[in-house]
Short mmCIF file of C-alpha atoms and ligand atoms in Angstrom, two decimals:
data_model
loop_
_atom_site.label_atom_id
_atom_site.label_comp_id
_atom_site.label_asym_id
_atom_site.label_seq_id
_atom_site.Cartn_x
_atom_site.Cartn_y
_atom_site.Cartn_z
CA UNK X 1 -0.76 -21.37 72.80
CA UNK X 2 2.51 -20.79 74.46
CA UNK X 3 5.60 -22.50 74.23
CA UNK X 4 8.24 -23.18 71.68
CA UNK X 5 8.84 -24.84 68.35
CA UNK X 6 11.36 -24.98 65.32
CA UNK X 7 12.51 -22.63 62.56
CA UNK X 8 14.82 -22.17 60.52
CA UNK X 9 16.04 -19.11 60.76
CA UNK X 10 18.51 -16.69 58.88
CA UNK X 11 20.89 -15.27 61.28
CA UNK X 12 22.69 -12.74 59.28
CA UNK X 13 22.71 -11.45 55.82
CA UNK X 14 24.61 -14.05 53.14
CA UNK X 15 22.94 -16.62 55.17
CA UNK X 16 23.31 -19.91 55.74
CA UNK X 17 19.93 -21.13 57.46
CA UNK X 18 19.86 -22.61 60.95
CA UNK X 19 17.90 -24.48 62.61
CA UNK X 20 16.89 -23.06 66.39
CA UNK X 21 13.94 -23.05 68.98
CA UNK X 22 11.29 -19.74 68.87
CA UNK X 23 9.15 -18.87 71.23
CA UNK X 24 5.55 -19.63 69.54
CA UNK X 25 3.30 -16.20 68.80
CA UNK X 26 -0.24 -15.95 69.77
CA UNK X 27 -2.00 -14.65 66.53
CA UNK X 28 -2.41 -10.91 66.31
CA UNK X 29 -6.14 -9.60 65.92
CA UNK X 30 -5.86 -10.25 61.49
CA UNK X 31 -3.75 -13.50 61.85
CA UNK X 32 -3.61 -17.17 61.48
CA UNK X 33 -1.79 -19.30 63.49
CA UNK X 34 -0.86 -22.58 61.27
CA UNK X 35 1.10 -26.12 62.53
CA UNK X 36 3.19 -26.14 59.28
CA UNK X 37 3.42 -29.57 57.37
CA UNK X 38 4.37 -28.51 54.37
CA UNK X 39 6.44 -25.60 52.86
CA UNK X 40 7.15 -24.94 48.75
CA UNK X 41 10.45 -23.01 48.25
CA UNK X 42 10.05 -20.02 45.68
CA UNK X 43 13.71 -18.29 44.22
CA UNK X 44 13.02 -15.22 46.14
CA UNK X 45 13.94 -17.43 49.00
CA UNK X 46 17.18 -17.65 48.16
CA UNK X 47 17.67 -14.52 47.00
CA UNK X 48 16.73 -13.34 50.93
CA UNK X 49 18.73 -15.90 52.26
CA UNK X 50 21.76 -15.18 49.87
CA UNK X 51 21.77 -11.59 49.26
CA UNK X 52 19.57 -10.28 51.49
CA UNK X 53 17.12 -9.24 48.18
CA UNK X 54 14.41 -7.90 48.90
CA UNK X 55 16.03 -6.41 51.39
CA UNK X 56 15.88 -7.77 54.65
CA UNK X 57 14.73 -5.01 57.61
CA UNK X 58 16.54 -6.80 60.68
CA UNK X 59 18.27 -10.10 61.92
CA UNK X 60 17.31 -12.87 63.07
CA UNK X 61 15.07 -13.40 60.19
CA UNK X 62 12.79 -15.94 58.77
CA UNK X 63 12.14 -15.72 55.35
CA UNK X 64 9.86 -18.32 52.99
CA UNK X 65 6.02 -17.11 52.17
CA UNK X 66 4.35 -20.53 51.17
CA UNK X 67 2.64 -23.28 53.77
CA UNK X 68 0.32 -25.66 53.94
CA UNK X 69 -1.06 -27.19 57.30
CA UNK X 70 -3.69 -27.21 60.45
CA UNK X 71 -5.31 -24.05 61.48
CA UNK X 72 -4.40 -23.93 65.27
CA UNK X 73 -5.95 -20.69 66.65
CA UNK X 74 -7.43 -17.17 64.69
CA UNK X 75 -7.06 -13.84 66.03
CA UNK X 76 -9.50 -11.85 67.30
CA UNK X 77 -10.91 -10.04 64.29
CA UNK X 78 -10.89 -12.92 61.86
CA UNK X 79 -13.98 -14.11 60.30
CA UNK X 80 -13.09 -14.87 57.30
CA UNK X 81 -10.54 -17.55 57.95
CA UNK X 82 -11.19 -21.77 57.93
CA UNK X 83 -11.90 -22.69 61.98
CA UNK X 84 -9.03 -24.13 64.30
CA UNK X 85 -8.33 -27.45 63.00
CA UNK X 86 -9.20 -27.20 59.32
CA UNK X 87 -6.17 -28.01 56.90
CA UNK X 88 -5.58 -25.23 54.79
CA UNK X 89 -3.21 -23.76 52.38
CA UNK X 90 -1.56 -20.23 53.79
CA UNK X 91 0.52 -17.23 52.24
CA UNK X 92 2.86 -16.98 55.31
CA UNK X 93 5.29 -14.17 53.96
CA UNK X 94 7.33 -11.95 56.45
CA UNK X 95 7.86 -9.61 53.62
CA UNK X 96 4.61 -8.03 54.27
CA UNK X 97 4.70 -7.97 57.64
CA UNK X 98 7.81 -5.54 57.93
CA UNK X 99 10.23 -8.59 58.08
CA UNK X 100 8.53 -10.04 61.21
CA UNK X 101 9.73 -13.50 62.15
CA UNK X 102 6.66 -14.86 63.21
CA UNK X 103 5.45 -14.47 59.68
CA UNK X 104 7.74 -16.26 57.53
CA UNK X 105 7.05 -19.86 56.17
CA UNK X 106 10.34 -21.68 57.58
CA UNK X 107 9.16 -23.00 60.87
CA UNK X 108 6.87 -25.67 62.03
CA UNK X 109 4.33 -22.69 63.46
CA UNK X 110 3.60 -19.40 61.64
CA UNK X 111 1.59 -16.55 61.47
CA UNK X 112 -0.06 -15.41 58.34
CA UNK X 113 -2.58 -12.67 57.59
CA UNK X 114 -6.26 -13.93 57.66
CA UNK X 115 -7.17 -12.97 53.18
CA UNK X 116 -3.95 -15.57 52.45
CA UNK X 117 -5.68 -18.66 54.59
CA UNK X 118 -8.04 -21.11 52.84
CA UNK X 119 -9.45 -24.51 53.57
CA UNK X 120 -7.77 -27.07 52.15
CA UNK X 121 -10.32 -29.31 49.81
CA UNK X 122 -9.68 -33.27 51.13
CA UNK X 123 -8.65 -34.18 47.85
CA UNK X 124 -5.64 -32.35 47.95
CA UNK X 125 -2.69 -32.66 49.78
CA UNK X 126 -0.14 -30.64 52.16
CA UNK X 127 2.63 -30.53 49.70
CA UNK X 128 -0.55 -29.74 46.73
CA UNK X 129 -1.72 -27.11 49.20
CA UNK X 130 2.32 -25.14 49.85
CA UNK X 131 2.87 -24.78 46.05
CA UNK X 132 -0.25 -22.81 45.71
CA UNK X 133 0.06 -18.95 47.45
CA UNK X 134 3.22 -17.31 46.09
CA UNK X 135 2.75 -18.53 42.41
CA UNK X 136 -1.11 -17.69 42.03
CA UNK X 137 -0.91 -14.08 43.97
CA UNK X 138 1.83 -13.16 41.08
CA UNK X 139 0.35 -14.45 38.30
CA UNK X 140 -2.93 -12.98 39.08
CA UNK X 141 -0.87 -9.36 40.32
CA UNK X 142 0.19 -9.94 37.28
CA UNK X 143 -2.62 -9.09 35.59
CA UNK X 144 -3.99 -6.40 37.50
CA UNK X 145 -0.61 -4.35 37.68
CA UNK X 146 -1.39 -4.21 33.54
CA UNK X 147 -4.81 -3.18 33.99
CA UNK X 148 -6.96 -6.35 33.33
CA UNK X 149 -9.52 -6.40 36.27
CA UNK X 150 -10.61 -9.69 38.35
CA UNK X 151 -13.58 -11.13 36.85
CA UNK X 152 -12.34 -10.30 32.84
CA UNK X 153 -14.20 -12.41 30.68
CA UNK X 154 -13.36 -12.83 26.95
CA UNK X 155 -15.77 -14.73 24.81
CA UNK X 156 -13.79 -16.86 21.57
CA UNK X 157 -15.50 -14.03 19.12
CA UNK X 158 -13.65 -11.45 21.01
CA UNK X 159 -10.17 -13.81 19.72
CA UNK X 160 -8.24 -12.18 22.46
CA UNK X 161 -5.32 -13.79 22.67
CA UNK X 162 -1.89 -13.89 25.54
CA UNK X 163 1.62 -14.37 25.37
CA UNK X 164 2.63 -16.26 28.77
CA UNK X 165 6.96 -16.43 28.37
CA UNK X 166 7.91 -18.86 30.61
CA UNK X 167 4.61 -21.14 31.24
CA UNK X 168 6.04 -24.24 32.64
CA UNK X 169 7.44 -22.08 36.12
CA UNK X 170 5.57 -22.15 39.44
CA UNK X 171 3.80 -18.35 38.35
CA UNK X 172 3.84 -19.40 34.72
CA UNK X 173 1.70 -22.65 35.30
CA UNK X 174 -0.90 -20.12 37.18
CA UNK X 175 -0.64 -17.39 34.61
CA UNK X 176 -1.92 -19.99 31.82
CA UNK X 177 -4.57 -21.34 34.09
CA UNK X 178 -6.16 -17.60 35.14
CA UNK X 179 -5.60 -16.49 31.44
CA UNK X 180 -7.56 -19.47 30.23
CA UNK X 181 -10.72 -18.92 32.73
CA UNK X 182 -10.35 -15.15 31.71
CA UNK X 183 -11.18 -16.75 27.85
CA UNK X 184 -7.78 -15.49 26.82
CA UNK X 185 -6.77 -17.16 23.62
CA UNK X 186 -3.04 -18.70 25.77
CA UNK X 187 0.14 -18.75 23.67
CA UNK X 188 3.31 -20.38 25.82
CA UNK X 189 5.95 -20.92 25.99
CA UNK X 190 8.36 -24.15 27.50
CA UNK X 191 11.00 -26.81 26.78
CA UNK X 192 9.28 -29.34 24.87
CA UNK X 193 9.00 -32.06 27.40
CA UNK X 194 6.44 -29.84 29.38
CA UNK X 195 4.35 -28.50 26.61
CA UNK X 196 1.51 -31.62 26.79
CA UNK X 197 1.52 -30.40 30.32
CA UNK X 198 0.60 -26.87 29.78
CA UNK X 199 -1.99 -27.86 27.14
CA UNK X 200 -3.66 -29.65 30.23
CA UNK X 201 -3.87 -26.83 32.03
CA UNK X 202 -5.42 -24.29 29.53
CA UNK X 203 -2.44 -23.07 27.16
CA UNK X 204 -3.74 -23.29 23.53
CA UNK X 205 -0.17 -23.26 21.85
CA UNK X 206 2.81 -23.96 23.17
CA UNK X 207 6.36 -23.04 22.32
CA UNK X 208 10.02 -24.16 22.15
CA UNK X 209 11.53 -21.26 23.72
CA UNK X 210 15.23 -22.53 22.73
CA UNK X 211 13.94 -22.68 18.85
CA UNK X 212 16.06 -20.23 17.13
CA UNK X 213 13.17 -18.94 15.29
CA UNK X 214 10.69 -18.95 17.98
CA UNK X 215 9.69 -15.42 17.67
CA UNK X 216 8.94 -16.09 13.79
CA UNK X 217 6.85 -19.01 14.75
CA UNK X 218 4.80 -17.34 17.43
CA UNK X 219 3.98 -13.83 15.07
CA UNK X 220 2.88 -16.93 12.26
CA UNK X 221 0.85 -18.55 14.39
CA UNK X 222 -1.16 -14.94 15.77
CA UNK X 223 -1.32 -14.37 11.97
CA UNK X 224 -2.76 -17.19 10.56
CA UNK X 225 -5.22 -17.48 13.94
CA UNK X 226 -6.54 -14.43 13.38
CA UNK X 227 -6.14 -13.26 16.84
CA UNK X 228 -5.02 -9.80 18.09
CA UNK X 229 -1.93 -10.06 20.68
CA UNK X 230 -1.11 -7.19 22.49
CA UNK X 231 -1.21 -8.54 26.18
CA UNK X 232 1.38 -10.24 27.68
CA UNK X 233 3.61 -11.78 31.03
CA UNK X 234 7.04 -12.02 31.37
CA UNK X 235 7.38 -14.59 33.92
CA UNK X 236 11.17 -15.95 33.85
CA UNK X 237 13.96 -13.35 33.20
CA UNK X 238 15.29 -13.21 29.57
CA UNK X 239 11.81 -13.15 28.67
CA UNK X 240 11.27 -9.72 28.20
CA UNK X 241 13.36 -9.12 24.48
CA UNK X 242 11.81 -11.93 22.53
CA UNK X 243 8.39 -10.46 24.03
CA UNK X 244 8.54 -7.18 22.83
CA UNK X 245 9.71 -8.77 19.35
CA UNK X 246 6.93 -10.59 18.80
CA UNK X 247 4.39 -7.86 19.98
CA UNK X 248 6.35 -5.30 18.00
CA UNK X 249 4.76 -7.29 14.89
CA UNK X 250 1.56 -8.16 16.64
CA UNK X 251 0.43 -4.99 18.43
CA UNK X 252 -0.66 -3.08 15.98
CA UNK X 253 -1.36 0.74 16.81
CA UNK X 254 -2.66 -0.66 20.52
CA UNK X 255 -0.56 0.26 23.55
CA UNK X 256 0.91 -3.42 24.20
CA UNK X 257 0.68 -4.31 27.96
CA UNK X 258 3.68 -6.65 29.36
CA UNK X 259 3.53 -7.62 32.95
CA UNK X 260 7.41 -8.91 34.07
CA UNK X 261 7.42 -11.07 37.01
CA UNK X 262 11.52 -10.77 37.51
CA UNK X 263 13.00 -7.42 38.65
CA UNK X 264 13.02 -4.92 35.92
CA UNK X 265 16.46 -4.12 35.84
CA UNK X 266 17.78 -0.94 34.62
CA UNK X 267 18.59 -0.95 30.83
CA UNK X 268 15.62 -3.54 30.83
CA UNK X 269 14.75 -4.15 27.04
CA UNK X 270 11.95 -1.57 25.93
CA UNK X 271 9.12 -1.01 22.78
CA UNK X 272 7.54 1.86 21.57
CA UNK X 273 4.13 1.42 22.38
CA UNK X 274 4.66 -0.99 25.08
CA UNK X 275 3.89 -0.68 28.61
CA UNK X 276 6.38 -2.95 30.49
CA UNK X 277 5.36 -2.88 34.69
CA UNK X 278 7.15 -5.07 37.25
CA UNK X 279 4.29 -7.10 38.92
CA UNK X 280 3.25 -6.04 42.53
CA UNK X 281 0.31 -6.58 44.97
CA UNK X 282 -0.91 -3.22 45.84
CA UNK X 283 1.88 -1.69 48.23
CA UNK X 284 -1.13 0.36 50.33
CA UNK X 285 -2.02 -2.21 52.96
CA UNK X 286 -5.78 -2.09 52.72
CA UNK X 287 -5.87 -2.22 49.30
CA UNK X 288 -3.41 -5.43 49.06
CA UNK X 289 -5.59 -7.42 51.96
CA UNK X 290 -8.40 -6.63 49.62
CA UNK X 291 -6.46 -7.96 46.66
CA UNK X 292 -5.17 -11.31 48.62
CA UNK X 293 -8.78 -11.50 49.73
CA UNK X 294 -9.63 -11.84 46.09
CA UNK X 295 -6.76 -13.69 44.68
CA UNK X 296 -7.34 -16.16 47.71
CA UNK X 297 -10.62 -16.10 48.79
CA UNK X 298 -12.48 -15.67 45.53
CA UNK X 299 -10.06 -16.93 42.59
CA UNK X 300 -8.25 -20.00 44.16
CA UNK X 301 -10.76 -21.40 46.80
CA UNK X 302 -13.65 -21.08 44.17
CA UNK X 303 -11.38 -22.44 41.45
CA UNK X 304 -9.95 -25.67 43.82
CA UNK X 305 -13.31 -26.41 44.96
CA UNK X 306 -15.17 -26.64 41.51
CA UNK X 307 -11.96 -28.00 39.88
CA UNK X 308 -11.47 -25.00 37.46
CA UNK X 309 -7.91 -24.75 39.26
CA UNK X 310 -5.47 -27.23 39.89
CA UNK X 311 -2.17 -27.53 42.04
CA UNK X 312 0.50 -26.31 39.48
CA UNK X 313 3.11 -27.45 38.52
CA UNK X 314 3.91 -30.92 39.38
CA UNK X 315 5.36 -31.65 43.63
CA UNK X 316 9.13 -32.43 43.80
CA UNK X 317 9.34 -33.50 47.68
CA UNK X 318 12.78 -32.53 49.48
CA UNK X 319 14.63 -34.56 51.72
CA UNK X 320 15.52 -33.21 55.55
CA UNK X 321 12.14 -31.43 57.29
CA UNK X 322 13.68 -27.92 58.27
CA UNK X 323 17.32 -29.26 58.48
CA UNK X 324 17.00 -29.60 54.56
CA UNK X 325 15.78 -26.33 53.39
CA UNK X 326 19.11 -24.86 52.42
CA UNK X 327 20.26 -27.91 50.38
CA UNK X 328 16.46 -27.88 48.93
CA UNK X 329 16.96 -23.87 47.98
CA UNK X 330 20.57 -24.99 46.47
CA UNK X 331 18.92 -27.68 44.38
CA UNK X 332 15.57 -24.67 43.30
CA UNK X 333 18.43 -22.38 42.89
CA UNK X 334 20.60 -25.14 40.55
CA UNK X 335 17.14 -24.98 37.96
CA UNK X 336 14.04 -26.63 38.15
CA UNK X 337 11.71 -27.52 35.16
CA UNK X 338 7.98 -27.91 35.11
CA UNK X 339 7.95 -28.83 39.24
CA UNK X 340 8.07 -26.98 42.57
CA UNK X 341 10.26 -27.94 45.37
CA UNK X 342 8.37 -28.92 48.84
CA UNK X 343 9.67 -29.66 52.33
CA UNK X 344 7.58 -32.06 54.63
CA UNK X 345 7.73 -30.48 57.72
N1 NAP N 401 7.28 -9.85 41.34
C1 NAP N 401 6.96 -10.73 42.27
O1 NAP N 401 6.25 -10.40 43.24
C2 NAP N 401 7.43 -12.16 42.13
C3 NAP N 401 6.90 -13.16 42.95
C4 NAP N 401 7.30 -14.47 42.73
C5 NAP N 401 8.24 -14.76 41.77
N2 NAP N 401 8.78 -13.74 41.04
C6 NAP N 401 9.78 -14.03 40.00
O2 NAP N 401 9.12 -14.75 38.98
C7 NAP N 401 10.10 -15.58 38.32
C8 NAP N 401 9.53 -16.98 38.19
O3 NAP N 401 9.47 -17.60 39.47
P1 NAP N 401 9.01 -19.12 39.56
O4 NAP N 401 9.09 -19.58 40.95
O5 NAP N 401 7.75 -19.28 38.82
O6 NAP N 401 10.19 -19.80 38.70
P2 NAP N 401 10.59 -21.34 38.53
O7 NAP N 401 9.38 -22.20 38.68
O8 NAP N 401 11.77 -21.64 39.36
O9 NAP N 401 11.05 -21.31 36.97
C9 NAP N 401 11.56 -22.46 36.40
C10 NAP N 401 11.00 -22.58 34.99
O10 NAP N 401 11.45 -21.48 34.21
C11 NAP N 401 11.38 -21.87 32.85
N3 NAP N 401 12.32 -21.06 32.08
C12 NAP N 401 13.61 -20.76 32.40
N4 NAP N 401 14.15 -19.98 31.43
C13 NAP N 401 13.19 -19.81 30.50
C14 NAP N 401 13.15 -19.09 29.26
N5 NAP N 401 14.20 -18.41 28.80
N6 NAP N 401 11.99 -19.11 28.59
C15 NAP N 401 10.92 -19.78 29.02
N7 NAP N 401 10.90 -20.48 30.17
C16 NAP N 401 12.04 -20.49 30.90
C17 NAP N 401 11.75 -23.33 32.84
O11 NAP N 401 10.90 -23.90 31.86
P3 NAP N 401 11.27 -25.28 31.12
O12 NAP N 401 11.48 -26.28 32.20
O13 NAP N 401 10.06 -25.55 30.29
O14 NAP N 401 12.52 -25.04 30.32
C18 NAP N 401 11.42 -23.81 34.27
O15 NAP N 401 10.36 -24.72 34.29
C19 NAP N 401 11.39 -15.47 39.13
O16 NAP N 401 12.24 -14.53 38.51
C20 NAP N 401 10.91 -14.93 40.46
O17 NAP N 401 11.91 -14.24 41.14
C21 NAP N 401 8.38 -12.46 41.18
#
């Protein structure tokens, strides 16, 4: 494949996006070359294009991590990837790929790394199949960073229950799924207009966060369920104090494990007998393709094809193909509720 095609590319730091012509890569031995027709936005994308957090290595840059569209060509080592042609859903991130452009989701052709490709069932579609990577790697890092293994399985005598703050985001919405096929006992919470939602998707109890006594009604509920709660994720920032209050009451003498999907900031809230880790892939490179391997391989593709996992949370398309991704990261950045912005490309 040679020639060129469009992305939207960040020029300098502070942004804003711009729409130019790139010469299209050939796929390196590990990666996937995909036509992109659809791209979800995730707020780290507009903390790249805005701040330049994470930081950004070197400019021109092309930030964005989540794509679904055709497979076009596979490099020379892949095996494990769906054949040229397939529709599939891709983690396209350049943040992993020391800030190379070819590997970030905002143009119509990018690379990604081979354990972040997977067919695309027919039922679903492009936009279904971009809202997927980003969200479903943290929520299940999410796990694993606290020590809770792939393949955890909880039966209801074992009355293990979770705290997910923040279950009606993009990670949130995966976080209650992958806690309920774990057999976790899933406590939430959401505004009330999503909480039928997350019942659909596995959470057992779900909770106003804006109730002034929502901490009191969550350490209630653990007591008269008879469950022990020691195990939870922080997924949307300010989640992290009324956490640790209700696990300071539910814990017990256990260590308490928190995973926090935001930055942990310094002066972060903190509990005695709480272990409070940011959420991460593995940083080691061989360990984090095995990890993608598993999160995307294993967990989602098994889970989309028997129906265990869904697309989460509801599509909100974006106007404007490439041209419209900095209004669409405006509008992601302005609050979203219960849905996940998507760009046709
Ligand atoms: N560590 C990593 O590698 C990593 C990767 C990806 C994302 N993140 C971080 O994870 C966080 C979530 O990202 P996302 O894309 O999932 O977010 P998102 O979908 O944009 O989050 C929006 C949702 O947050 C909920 N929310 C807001 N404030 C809340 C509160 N105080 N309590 C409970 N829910 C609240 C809202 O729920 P309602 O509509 O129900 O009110 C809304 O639906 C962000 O901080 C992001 O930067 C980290």
């Amino acid at each position: 494949m040679s020639g060129k095609h469009q992305a939207a590319i960040l020029p300098q730091k502070g942004g804003p996006l711009s729409v130019v012509d790139r010469a299209t890569p050939e796929p390196g031995p590990n990666d996937v070359l995909i036509e992109v027709r659809a791209i979800a936005l995730n707020p780290v994308d507009y903390y790249q294009r805005d701040l330049s957090m994470p930081p950004i290595p070197s400019y021109p840059a092309v930030v964005g991590s989540d794509v679904a569209g055709l497979v076009v060509k596979l490099g020379s080592n892949v095996s494990n990837a769906p054949p040229a042609g397939s529709r599939a859903s891709a983690f396209a991130s350049s943040f992993y790929q020391d800030g190379s452009p070819d590997h970030g989701a905002f143009q119509k052709y990018v690379l990604a790394q081979s354990e972040g490709v997977i067919a695309l069932p027919d039922a679903l579609s492009f936009e279904e199949g971009a809202v997927l990577p980003l969200a479903v790697l943290t929520a299940l890092s999410g796990w694993t960073t606290i020590g809770i293994p792939f393949g955890t399985k909880y039966t209801p005598q074992d009355k293990q229950a979770v705290l997910i703050w923040g279950g009606a985001s993009s990670v949130g919405t995966f976080a209650v799924q992958s806690a309920k096929l774990m057999g976790f006992i899933v406590y939430a919470t959401a505004s009330a207009k999503n909480h039928e939602y997350l019942k659909k998707l596995g959470a057992d109890v779900v909770f106003d966060y804006k109730a002034s006594d929502v901490v009191s009604q969550i350490i209630d509920t653990v007591k008269n369920d008879g469950v022990t709660l020691r195990t939870a994720s922080c997924v949307v920032e300010g989640s992290l104090q009324p956490t640790l209050d209700v696990l300071k009451s539910t814990k017990g003498d256990a260590v308490a494990k928190v995973a926090h999907a935001p930055p942990l900031l310094p002066g972060a809230p903190t509990l005695e007998g709480a272990e409070i880790k940011f959420v991460l892939p593995p940083m080691d490179p061989v360990e984090r393709s095995d990890h993608m391997y598993k999160c995307f391989h294993v967990w989602l593709r098994d889970g989309l094809n028997s129906g265990t996992v869904v697309p989460s949370p509801h599509v909100q398309v974006e106007a404007g193909s490439l041209e419209g991704l900095n209004k669409a990261l405006d509008t992601l950045k302005a609050g979203v509720s219960g849905t996940k912005i998507v760009v046709q490309v």
